[in-house]
Short mmCIF file of C-alpha atoms and ligand atoms in Angstrom, two decimals:
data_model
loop_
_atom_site.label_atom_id
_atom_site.label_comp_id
_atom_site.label_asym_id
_atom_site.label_seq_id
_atom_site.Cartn_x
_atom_site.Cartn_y
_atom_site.Cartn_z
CA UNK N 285 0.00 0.00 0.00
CA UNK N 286 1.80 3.03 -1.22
CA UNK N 287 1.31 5.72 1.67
CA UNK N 288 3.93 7.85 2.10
CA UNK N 289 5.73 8.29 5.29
CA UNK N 290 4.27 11.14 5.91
CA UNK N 291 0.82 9.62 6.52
CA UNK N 292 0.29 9.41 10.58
CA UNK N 293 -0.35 5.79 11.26
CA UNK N 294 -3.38 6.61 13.46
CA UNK N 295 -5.04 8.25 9.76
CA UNK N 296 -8.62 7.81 8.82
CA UNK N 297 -8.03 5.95 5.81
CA UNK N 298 -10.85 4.79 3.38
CA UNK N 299 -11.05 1.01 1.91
CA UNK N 300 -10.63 0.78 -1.43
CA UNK N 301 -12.10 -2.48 -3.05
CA UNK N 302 -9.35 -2.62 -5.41
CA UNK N 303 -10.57 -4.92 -8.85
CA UNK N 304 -8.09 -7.84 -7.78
CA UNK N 305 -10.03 -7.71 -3.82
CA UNK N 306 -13.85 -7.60 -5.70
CA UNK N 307 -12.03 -11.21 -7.53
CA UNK N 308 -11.32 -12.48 -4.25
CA UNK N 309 -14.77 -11.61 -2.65
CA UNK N 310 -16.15 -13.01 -4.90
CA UNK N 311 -14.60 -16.36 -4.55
CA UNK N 312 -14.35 -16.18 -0.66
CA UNK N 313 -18.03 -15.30 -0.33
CA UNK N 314 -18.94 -17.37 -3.51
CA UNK N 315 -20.62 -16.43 -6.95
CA UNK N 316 -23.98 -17.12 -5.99
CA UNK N 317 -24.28 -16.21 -2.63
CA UNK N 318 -23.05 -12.87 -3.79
CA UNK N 319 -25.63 -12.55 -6.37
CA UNK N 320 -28.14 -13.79 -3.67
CA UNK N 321 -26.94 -11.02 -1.36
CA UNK N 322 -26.68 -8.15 -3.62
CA UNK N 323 -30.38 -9.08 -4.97
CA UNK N 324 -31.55 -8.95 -1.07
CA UNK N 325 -30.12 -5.88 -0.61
CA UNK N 326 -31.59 -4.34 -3.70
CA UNK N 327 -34.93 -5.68 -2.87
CA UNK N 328 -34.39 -4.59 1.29
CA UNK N 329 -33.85 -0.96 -0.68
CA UNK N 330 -36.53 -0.99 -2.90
CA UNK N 331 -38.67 -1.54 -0.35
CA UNK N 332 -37.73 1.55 1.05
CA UNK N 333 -38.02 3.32 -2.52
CA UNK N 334 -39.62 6.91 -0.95
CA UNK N 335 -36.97 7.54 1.85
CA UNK N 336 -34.14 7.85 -1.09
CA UNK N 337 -33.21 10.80 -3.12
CA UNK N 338 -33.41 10.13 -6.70
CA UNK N 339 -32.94 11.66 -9.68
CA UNK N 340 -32.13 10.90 -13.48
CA UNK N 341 -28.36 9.75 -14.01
CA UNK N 342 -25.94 12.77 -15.27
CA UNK N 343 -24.99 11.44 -18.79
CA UNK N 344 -22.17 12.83 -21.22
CA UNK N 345 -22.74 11.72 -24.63
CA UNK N 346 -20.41 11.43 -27.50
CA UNK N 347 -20.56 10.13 -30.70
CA UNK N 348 -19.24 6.68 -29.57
CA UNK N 349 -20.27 6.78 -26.50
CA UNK N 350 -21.44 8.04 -22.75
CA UNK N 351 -19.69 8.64 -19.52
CA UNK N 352 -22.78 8.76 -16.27
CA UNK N 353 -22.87 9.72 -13.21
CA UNK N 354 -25.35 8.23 -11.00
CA UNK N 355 -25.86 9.44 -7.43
CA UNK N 356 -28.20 8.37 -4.49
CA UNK N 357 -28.78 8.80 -0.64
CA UNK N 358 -30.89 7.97 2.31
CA UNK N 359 -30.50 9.77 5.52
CA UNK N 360 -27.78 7.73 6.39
CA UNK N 361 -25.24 7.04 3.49
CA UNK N 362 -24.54 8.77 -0.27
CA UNK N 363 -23.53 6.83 -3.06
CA UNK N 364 -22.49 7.76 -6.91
CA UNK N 365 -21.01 5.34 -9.47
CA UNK N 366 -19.01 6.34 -12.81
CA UNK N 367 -20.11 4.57 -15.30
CA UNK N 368 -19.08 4.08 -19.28
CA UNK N 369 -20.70 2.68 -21.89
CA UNK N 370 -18.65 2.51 -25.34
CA UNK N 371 -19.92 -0.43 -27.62
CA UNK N 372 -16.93 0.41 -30.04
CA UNK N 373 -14.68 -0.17 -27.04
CA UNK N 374 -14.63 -4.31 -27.88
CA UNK N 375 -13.40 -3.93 -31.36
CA UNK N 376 -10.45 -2.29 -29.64
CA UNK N 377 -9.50 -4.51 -27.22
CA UNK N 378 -11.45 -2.47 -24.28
CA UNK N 379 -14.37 -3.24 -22.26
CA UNK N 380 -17.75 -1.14 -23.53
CA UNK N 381 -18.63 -1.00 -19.82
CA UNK N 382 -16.41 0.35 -16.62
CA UNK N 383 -17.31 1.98 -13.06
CA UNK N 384 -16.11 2.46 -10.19
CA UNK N 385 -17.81 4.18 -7.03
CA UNK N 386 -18.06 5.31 -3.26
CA UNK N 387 -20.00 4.92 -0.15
CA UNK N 388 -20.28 8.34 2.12
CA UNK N 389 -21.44 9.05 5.49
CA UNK N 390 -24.22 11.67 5.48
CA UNK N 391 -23.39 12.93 8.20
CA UNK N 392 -19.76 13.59 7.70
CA UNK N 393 -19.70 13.82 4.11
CA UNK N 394 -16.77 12.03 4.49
CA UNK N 395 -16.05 8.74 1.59
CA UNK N 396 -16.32 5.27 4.04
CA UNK N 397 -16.01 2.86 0.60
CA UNK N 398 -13.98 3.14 -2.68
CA UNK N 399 -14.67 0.28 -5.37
CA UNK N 400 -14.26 -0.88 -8.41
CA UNK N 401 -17.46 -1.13 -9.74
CA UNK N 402 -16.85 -3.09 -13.16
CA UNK N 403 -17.57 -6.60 -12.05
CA UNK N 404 -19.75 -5.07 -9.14
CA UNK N 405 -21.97 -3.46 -12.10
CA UNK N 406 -22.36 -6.94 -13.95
CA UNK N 407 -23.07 -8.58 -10.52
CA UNK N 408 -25.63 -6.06 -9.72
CA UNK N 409 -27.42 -5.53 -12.98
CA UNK N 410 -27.74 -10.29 -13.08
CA UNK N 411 -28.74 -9.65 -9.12
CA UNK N 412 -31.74 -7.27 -10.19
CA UNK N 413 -32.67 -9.04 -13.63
CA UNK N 414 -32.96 -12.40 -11.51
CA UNK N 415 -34.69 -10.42 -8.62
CA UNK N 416 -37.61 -9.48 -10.94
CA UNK N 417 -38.22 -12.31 -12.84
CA UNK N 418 -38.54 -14.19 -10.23
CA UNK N 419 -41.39 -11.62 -9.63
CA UNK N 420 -42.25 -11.85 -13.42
CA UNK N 421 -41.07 -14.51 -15.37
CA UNK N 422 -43.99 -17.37 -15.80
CA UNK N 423 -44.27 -20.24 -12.86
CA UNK N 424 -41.96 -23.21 -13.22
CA UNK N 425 -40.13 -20.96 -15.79
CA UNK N 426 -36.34 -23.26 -16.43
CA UNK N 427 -35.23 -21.86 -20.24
CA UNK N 428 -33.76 -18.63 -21.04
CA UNK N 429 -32.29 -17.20 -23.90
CA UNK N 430 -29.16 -15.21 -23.41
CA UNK N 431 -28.82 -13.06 -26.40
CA UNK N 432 -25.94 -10.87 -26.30
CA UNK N 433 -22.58 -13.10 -24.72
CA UNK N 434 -20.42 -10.22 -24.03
CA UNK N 435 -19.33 -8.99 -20.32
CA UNK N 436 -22.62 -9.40 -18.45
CA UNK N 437 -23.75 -12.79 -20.52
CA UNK N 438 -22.47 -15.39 -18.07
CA UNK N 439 -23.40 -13.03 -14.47
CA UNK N 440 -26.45 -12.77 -15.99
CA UNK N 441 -27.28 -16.55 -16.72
CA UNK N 442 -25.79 -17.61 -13.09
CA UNK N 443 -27.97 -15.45 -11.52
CA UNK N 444 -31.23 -16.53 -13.20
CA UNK N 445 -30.29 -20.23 -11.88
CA UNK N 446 -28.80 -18.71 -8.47
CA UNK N 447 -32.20 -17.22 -8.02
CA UNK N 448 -35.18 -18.11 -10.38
CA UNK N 449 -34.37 -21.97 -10.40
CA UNK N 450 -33.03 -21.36 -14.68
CA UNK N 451 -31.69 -25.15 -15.65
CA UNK N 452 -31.35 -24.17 -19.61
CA UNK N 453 -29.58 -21.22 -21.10
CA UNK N 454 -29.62 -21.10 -24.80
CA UNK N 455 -26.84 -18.84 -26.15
CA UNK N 456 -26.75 -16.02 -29.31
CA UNK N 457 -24.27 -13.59 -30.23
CA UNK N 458 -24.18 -11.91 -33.55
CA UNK N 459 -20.50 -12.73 -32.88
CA UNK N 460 -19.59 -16.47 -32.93
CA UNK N 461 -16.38 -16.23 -30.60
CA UNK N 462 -18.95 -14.46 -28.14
CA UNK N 463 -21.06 -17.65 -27.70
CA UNK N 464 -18.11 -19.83 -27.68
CA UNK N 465 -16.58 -17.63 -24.76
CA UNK N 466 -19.65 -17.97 -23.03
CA UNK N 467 -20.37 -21.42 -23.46
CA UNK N 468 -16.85 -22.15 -22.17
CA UNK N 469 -17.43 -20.17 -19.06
CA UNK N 470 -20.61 -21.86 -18.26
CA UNK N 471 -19.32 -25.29 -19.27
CA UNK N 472 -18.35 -25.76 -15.03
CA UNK N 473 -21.63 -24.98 -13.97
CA UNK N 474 -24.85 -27.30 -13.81
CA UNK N 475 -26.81 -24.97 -16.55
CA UNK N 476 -27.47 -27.23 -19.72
CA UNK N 477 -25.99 -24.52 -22.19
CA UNK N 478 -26.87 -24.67 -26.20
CA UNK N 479 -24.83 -22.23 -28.40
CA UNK N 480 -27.68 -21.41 -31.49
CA UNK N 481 -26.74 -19.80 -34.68
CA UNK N 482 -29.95 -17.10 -34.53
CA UNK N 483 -31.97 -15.15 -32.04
CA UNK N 484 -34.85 -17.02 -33.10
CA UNK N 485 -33.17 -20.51 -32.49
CA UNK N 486 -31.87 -19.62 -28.94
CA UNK N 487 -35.96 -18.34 -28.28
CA UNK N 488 -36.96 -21.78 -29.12
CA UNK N 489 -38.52 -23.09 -25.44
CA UNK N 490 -37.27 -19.86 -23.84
CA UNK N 491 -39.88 -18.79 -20.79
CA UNK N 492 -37.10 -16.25 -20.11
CA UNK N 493 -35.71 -13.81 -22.73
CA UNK N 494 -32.69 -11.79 -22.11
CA UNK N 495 -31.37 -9.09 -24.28
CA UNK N 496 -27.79 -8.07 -23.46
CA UNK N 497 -26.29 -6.49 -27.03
CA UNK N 498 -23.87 -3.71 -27.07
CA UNK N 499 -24.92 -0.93 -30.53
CA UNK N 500 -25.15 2.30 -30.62
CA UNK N 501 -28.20 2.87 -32.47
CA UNK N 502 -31.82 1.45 -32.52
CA UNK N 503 -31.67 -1.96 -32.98
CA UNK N 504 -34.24 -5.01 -33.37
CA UNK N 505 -32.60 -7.67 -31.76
CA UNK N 506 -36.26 -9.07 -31.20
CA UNK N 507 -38.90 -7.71 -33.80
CA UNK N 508 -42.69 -8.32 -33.04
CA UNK N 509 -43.36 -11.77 -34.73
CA UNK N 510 -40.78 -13.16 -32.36
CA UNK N 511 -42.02 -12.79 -29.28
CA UNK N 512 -45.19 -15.43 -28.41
CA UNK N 513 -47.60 -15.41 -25.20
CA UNK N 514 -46.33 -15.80 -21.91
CA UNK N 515 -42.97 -14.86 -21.95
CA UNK N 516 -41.22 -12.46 -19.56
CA UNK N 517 -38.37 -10.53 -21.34
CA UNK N 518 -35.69 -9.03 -19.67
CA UNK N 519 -34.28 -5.90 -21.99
CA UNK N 520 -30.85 -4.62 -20.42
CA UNK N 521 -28.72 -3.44 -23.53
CA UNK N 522 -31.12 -0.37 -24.63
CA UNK N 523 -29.77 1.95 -21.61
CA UNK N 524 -29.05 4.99 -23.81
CA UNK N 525 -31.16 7.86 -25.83
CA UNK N 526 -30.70 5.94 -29.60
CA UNK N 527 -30.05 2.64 -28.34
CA UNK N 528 -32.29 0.04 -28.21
CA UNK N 529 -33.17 -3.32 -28.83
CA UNK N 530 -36.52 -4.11 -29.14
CA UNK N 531 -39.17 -3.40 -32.03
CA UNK N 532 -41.76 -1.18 -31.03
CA UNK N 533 -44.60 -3.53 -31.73
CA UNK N 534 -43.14 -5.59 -28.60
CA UNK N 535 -44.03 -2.67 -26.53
CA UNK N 536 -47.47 -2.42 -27.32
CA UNK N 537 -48.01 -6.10 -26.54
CA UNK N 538 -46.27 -6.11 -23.16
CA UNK N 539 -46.68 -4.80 -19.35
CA UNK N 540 -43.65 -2.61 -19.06
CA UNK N 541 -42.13 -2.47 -15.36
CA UNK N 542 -39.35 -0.15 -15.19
CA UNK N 543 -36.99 0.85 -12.26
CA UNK N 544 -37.18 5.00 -12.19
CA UNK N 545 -39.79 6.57 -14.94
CA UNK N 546 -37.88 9.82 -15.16
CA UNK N 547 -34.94 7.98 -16.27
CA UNK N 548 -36.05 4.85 -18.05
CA UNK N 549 -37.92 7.43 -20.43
CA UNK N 550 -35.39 8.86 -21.69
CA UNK N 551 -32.61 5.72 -21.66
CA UNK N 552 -35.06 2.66 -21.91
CA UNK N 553 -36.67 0.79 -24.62
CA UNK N 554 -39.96 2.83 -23.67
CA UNK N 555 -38.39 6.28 -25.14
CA UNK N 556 -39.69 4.81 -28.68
CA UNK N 557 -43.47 5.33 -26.55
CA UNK N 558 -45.38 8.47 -26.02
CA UNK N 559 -44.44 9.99 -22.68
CA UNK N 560 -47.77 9.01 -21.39
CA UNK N 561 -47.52 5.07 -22.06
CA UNK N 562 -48.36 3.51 -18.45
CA UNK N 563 -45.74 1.71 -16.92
CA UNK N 564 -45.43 0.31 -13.44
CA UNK N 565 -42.39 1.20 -11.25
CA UNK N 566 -40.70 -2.53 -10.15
CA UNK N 567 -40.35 -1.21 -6.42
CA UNK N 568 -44.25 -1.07 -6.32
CA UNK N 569 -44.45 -4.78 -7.11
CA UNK N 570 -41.86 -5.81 -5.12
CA UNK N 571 -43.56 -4.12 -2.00
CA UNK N 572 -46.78 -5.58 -2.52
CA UNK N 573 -48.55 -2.26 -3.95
CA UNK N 574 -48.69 -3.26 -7.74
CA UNK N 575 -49.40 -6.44 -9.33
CA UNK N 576 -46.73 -8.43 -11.17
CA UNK N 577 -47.82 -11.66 -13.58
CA UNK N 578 -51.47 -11.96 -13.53
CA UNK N 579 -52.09 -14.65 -16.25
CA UNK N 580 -49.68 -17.36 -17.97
CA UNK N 581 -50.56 -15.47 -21.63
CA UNK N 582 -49.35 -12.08 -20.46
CA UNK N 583 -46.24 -11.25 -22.19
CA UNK N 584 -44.31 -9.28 -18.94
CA UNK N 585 -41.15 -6.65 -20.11
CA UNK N 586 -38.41 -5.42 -17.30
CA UNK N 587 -37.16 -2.16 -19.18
CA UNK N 588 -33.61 -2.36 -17.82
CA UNK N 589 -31.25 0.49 -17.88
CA UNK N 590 -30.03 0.47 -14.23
CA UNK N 591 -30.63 2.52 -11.53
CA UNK N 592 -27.89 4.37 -8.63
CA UNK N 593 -30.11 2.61 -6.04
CA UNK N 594 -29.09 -0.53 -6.81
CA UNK N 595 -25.40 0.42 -6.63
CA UNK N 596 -26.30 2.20 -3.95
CA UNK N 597 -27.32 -1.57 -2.61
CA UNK N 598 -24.82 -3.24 -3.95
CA UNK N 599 -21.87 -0.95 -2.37
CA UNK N 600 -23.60 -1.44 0.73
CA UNK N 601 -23.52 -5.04 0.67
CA UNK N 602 -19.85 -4.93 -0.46
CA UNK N 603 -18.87 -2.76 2.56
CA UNK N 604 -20.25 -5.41 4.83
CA UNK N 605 -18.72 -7.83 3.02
CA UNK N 606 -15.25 -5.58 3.55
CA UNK N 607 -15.88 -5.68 6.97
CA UNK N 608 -15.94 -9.44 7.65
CA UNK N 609 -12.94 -10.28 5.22
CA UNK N 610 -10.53 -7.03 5.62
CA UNK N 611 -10.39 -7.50 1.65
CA UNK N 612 -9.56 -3.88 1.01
CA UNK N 613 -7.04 -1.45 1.03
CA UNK N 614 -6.37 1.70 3.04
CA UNK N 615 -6.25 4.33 1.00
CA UNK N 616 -5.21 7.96 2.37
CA UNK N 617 -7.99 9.74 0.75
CA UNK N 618 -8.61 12.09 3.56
CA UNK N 619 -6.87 15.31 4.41
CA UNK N 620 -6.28 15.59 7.94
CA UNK N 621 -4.70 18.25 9.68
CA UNK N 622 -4.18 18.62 13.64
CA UNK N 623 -6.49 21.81 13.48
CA UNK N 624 -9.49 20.87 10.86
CA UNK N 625 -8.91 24.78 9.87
CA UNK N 626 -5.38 24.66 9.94
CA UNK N 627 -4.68 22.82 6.39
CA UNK N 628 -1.72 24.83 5.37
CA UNK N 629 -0.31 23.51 8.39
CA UNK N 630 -0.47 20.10 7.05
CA UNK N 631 0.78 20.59 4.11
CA UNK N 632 3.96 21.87 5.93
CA UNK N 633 4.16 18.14 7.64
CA UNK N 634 5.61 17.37 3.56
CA UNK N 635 7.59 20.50 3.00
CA UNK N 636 11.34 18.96 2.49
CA UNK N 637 13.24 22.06 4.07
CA UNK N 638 11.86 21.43 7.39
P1 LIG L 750 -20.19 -6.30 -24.46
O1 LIG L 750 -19.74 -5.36 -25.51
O2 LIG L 750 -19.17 -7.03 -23.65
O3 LIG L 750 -21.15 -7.41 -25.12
C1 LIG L 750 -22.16 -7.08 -26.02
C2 LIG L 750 -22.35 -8.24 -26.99
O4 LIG L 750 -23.46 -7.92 -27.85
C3 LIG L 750 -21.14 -8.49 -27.89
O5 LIG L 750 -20.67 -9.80 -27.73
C4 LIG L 750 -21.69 -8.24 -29.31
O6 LIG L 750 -21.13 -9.09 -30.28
C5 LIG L 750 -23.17 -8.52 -29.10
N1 LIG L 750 -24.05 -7.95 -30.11
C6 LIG L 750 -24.02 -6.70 -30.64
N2 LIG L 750 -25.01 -6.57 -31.56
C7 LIG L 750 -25.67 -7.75 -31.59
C8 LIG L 750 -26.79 -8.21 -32.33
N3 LIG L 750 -27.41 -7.45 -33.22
N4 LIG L 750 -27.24 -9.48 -32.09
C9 LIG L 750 -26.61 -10.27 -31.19
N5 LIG L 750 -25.54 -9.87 -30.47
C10 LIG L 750 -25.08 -8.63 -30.66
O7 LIG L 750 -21.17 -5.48 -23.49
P2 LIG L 750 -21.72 -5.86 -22.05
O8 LIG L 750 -20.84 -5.31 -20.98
O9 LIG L 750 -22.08 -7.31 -22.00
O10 LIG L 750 -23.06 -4.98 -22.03
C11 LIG L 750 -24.12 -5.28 -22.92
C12 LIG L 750 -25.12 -4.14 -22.92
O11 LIG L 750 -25.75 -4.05 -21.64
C13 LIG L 750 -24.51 -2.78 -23.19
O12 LIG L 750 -25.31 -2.11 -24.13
C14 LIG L 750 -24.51 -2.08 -21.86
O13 LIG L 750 -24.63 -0.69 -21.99
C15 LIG L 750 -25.74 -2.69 -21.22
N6 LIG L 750 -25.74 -2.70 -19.76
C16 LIG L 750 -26.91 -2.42 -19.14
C17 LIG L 750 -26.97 -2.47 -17.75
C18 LIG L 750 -28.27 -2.23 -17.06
O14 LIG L 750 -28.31 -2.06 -15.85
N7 LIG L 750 -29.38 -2.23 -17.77
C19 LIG L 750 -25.83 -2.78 -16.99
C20 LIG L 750 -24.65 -3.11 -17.67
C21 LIG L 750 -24.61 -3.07 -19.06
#
């Protein structure tokens, strides 16, 4: 840990969940009881939806790309992720999503968490697909296809069996080596896994339909003669104004259940609706207030684009985590002088003539 020797051993310092210490959480708690964690925690939160601020993630669009912001609090703790999203990135030997983030202390305003937030984003965006189809996908539900097998393709698939029960995932990737990389990763697990060759082959027996493709424009990775009764689809790569996946048609045949209107308007699939097109908040049916499936035909639609409470959630959990496993490091993040007023002072405690 590089701190200098002129860092006071008795220091506040902040832990800082360092990319290589989220790899060996994840292994020490285990894959699946970390996706079963983070989805409690999100679901503990949502159920506390009004006592958070919210508001629309800050986005930064370029041509090839955006850079977000995405910031939250209760009365207790403030969180904000950083957050790209670059589908061009792949072609150059990049990743088209990376975050990192912090946990604060209301009351201090001082950082208490520092993370990487890269694998912590795919483990929180399976945790909340698999926390609302179990809330929407139809009874006894054991296919899905997984279309898209970039980054989030196997999290996503481990936490649909972690959670929902999923036996079968049936792989597509407009890019072959995507599906075999996929397939390869899942090969140690107990999912039956069947690499197709179209989007409409890996739909075949699918109760469960994921959408997970990285393109910067609007798409239709599943057009309207696709999609039968009875399905619940579960729409994450369409997170950006211009991108999204699904045809239109899809929309008008589905219940829509979104995380934050304000934001899933503008981002989600639902921006190709009129403003007015009703849609029912996920927190309401997780807490009882709104319904979720009503009848095996109805075709059910989670309009993904993630929200800062789940990171919010997911930090949280990851802090506790911290705590029992010391899997961190201290980072001097903090000034602190003797006298809180007195910070010219420590900046002397460095000056090299004295
Ligand atoms: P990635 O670039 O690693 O993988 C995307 C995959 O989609 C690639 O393998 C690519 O070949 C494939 N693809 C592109 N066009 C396709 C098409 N027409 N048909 C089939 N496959 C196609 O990206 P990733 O990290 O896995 O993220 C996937 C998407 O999910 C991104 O758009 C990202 O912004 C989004 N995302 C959303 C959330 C959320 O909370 N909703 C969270 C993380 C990522």
């Amino acid at each position: 840990m590089p701190l200098t020797e002129t860092t006071p051993s008795d220091k506040a310092l902040v832990p800082f969940v360092s990319v290589d210490h989220m790899m060996q959480l994840i292994h020490r708690v285990g894959l699946h009881a970390m996706l079963r964690g983070i989805a409690g925690a999100i679901h503990d939160d949502f159920l506390r939806w009004e006592s958070f601020d919210k508001t629309p993630r800050v986005a930064a669009h370029s041509p090839v790309g955006v850079i977000e912001l995405m910031p939250t609090a209760d009365d207790r703790q403030y969180a904000f992720k950083y957050v790209n999203g670059h589908p061009k990135n792949t072609r150059e030997g990049l990743q088209t999503v990376t975050a990192f983030g912090l946990l604060a202390d209301v009351d201090t305003g001082y950082p208490v968490l520092l993370s990487e937030m890269t694998l912590l984003t795919a483990l929180r965006t399976a945790a909340m697909s698999a926390l609302v189809a179990k809330h929407l996908a139809p009874a006894g539900a054991s296919t899905m296809a997984m279309i898209g097998n970039g980054a989030q393709a196997e999290f996503q698939s481990h936490a649909m069996m972690a959670i929902c029960g999923i036996t079968h995932v049936r792989l597509y990737d407009s890019d072959p080596e995507a599906t075999a990389k996929c397939a390869a990763n899942l090969a140690g697990s107990s999912l039956v896994v069947t690499a197709c060759r179209s989007a409409e082959e890996a739909m075949e027996g699918a109760q469960i339909i994921t959408t997970c493709t990285a393109d910067k424009r609007n798409a239709t990775i599943l057009s309207d003669n696709m999609i039968g009764a009875g399905v619940h689809i579960n729409a994450i790569g369409g997170d950006c104004p211009g991108k999204t996946e699904l045809a239109t048609g899809i929309l008008h045949r589905s219940d829509i259940f979104v995380e934050y209107p304000p934001q899933t308007r503008v981002e989600g699939e639902i921006q190709q609706l009129g403003p007015d097109h009703l849609v029912t908040e996920i927190w309401q049916v997780l807490a009882g207030l709104a319904p979720g499936r009503q009848d095996a035909r109805q075709i059910t639609l989670f309009d993904s684009v993630g929200f800062a409470i789940e990171d919010f959630s997911a930090l949280r959990f990851v802090q506790q985590k911290v705590q029992e496993t010391g899997l961190a490091l201290p980072l001097d993040l903090l000034a602190d002088p003797d006298d809180p007023r007195d910070l010219f002072g420590m900046l002397m405690r460095a000056n090299p003539e004295l």
